[in-house]
mmCIF file of C-alpha atoms in Angstrom:
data_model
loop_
_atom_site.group_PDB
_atom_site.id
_atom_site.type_symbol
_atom_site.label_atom_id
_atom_site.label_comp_id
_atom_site.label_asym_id
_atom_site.label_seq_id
_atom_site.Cartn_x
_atom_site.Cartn_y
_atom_site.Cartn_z
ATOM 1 C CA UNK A 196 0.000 0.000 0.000
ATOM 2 C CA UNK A 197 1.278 3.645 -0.331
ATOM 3 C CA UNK A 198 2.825 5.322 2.620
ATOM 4 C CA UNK A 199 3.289 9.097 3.496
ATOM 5 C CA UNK A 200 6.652 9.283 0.923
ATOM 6 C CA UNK A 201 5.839 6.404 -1.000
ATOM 7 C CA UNK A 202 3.274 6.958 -3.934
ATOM 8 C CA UNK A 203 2.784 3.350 -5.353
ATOM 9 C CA UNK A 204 1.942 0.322 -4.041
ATOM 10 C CA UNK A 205 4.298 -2.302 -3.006
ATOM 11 C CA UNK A 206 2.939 -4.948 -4.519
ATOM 12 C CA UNK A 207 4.419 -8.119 -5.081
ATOM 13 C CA UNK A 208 6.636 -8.173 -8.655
ATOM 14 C CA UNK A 209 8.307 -10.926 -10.715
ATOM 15 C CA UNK A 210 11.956 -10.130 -11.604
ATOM 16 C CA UNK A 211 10.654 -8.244 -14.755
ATOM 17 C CA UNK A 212 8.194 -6.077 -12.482
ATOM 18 C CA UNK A 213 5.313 -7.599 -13.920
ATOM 19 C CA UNK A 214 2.723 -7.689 -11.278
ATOM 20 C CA UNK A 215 1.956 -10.974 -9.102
ATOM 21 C CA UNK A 216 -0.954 -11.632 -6.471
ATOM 22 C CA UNK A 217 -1.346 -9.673 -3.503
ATOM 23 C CA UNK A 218 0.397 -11.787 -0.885
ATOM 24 C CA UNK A 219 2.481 -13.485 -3.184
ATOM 25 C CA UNK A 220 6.347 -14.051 -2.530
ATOM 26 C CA UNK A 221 7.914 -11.390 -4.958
ATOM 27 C CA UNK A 222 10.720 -11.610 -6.927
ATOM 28 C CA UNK A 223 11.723 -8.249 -7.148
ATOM 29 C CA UNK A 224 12.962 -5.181 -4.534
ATOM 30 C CA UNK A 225 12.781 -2.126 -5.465
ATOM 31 C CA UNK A 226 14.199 1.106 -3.812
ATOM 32 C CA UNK A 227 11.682 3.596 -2.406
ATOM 33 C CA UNK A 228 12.302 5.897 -4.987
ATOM 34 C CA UNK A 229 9.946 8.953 -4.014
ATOM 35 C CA UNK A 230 11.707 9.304 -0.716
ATOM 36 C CA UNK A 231 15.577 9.552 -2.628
ATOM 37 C CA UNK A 232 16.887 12.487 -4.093
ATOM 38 C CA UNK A 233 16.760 12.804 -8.144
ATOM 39 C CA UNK A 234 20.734 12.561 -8.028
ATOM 40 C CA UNK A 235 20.741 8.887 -5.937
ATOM 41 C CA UNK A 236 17.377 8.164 -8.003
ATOM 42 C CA UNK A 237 19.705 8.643 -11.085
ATOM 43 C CA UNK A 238 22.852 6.727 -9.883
ATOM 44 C CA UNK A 239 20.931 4.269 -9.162
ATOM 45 C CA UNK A 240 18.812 4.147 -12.090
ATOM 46 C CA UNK A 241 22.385 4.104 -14.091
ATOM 47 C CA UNK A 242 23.506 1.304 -11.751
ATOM 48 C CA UNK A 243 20.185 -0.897 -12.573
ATOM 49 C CA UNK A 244 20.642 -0.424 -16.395
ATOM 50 C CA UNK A 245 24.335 -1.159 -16.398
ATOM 51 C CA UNK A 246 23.351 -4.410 -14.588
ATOM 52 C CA UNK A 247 20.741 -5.603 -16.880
ATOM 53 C CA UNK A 248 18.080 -4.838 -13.961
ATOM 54 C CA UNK A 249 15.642 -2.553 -16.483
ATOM 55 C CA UNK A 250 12.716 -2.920 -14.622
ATOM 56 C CA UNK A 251 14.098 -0.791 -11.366
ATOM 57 C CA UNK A 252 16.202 1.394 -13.977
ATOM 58 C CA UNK A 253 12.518 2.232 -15.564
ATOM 59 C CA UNK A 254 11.145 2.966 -12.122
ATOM 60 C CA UNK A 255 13.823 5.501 -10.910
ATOM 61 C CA UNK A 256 14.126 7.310 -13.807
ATOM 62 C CA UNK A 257 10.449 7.598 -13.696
ATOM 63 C CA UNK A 258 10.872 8.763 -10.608
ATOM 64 C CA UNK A 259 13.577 11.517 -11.700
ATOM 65 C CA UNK A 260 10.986 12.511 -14.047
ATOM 66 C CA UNK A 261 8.555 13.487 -12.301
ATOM 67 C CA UNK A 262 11.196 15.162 -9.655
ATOM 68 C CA UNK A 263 12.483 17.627 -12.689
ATOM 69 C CA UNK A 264 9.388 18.667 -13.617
ATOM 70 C CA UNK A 265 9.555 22.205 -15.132
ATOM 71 C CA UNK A 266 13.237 21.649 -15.993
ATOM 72 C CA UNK A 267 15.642 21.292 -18.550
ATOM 73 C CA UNK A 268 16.304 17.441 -17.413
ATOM 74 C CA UNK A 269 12.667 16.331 -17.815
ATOM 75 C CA UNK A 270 12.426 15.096 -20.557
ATOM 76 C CA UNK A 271 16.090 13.853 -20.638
ATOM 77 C CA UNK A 272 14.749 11.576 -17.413
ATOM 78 C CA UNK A 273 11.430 10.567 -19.635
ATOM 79 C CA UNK A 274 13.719 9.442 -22.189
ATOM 80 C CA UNK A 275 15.893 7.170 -19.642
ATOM 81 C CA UNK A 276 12.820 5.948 -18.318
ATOM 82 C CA UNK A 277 11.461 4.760 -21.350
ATOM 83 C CA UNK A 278 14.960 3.219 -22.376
ATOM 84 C CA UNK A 279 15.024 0.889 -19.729
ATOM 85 C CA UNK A 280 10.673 0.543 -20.354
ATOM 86 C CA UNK A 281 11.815 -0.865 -23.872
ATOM 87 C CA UNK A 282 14.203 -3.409 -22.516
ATOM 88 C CA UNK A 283 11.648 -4.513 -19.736
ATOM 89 C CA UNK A 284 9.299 -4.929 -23.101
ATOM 90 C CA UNK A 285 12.067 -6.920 -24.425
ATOM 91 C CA UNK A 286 12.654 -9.052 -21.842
ATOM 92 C CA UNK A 287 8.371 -9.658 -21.532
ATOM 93 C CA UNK A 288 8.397 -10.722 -25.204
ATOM 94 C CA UNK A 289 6.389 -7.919 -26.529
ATOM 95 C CA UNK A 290 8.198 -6.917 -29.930
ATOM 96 C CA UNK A 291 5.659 -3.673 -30.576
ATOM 97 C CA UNK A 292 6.176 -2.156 -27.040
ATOM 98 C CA UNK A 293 10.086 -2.884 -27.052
ATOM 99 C CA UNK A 294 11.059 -0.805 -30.737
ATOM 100 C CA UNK A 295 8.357 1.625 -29.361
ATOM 101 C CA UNK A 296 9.992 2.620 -26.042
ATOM 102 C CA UNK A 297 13.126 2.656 -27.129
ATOM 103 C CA UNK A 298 12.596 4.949 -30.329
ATOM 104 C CA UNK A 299 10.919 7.508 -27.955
ATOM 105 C CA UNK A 300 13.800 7.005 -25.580
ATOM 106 C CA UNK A 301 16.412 7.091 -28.148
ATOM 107 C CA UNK A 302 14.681 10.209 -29.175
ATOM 108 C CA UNK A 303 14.450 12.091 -26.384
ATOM 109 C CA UNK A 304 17.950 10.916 -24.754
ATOM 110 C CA UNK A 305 19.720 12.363 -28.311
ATOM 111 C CA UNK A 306 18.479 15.632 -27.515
ATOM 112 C CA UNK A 307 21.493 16.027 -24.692
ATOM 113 C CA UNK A 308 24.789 16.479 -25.163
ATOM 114 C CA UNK A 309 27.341 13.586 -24.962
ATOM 115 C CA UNK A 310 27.965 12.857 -21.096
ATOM 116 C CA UNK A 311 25.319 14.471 -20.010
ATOM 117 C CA UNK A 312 25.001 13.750 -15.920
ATOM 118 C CA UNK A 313 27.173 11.077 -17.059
ATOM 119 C CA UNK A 314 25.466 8.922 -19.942
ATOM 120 C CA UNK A 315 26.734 8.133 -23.302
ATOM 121 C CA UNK A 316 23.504 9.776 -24.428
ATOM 122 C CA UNK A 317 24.898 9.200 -28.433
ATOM 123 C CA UNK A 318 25.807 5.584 -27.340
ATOM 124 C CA UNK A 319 22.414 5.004 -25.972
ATOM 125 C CA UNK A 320 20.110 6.454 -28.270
ATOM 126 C CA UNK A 321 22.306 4.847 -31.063
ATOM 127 C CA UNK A 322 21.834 1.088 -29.314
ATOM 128 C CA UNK A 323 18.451 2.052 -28.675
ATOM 129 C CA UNK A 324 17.571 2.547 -32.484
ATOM 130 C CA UNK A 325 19.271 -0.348 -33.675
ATOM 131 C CA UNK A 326 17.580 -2.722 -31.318
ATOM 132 C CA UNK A 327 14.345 -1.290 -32.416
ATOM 133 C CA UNK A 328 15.327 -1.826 -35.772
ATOM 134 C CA UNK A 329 16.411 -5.548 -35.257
ATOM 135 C CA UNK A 330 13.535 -6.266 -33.438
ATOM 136 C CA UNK A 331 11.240 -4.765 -36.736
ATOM 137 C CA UNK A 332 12.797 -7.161 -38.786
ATOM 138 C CA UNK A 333 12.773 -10.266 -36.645
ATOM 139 C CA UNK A 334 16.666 -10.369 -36.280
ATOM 140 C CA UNK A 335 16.078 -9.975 -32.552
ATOM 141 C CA UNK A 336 13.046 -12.018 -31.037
ATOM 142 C CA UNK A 337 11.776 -10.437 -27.372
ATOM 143 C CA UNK A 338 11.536 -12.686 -24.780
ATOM 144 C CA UNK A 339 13.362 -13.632 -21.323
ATOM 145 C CA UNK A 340 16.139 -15.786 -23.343
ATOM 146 C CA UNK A 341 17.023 -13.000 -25.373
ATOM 147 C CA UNK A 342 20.684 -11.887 -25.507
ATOM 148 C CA UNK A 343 21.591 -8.676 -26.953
ATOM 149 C CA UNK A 344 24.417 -6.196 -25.997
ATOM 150 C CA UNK A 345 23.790 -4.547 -22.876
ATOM 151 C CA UNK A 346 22.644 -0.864 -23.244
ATOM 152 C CA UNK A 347 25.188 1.457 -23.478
ATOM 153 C CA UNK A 348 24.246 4.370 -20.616
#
């Protein structure tokens, strides 16, 4: 249930964040992201997606999103966020929602300047697109034994 800093639910999750049964044994902890700063939101939303965890990469750069608001880093954040939403559709075998997210990532991600708070954003916009594009033409097939090169962030 939400708390007084916490915003969603804490609802049991598989290990790709999909949601389980209430009172299930979850496979997934996540960080309480609304109570962290955007900076440890975003080190630790680098440190997921280096580490292949894009579920909890998704969630605190959502997270960062939302905390930039009215700034210049909002949609750079909304981008991140819907890298590491693209790999999660990946991973969950949905083809359409994968080259989706990570177009509109890729997109919004290329907008910054190389480095920017520390990501390769050419690197991962340019990964980004050409999983999208591998996935459109079947080279790539989503699901959980997929093996592609990690995102570059």
């Amino acid at each position: 249930m939400p708390t007084g800093t916490r915003n969603k639910a804490e609802r049991p999750r598989d290990h790709l964040g999909r949601p389980l049964p209430w009172g299930a044994r979850g496979g997934l902890e996540l960080e309480d992201y609304d109570a962290l700063s955007l900076e440890e939101n975003h080190r630790l939303g680098t440190e997921h997606m280096r580490a292949g965890r894009y579920f909890p990469a998704h969630e605190a750069w959502e997270t960062c999103w939302k905390q930039a608001r009215g700034t210049e880093d909002a949609e750079f954040f909304k981008g991140l966020s819907q890298l590491g939403a693209g790999y999660v559709h990946l991973l969950r075998g949905n083809a359409h929602g994968a080259a989706r997210l990570l177009r509109r990532g890729a997109g919004r991600v290329s907008a910054y300047p190389p480095g920017h708070r520390g990501i390769d954003t050419r690197g991962a916009a340019t990964a980004a697109e050409r999983l999208a594009l591998a996935v459109e033409r079947g080279e790539v097939v989503p699901g959980e034994d997929v093996t592609v090169a990690g995102p570059v962030v």
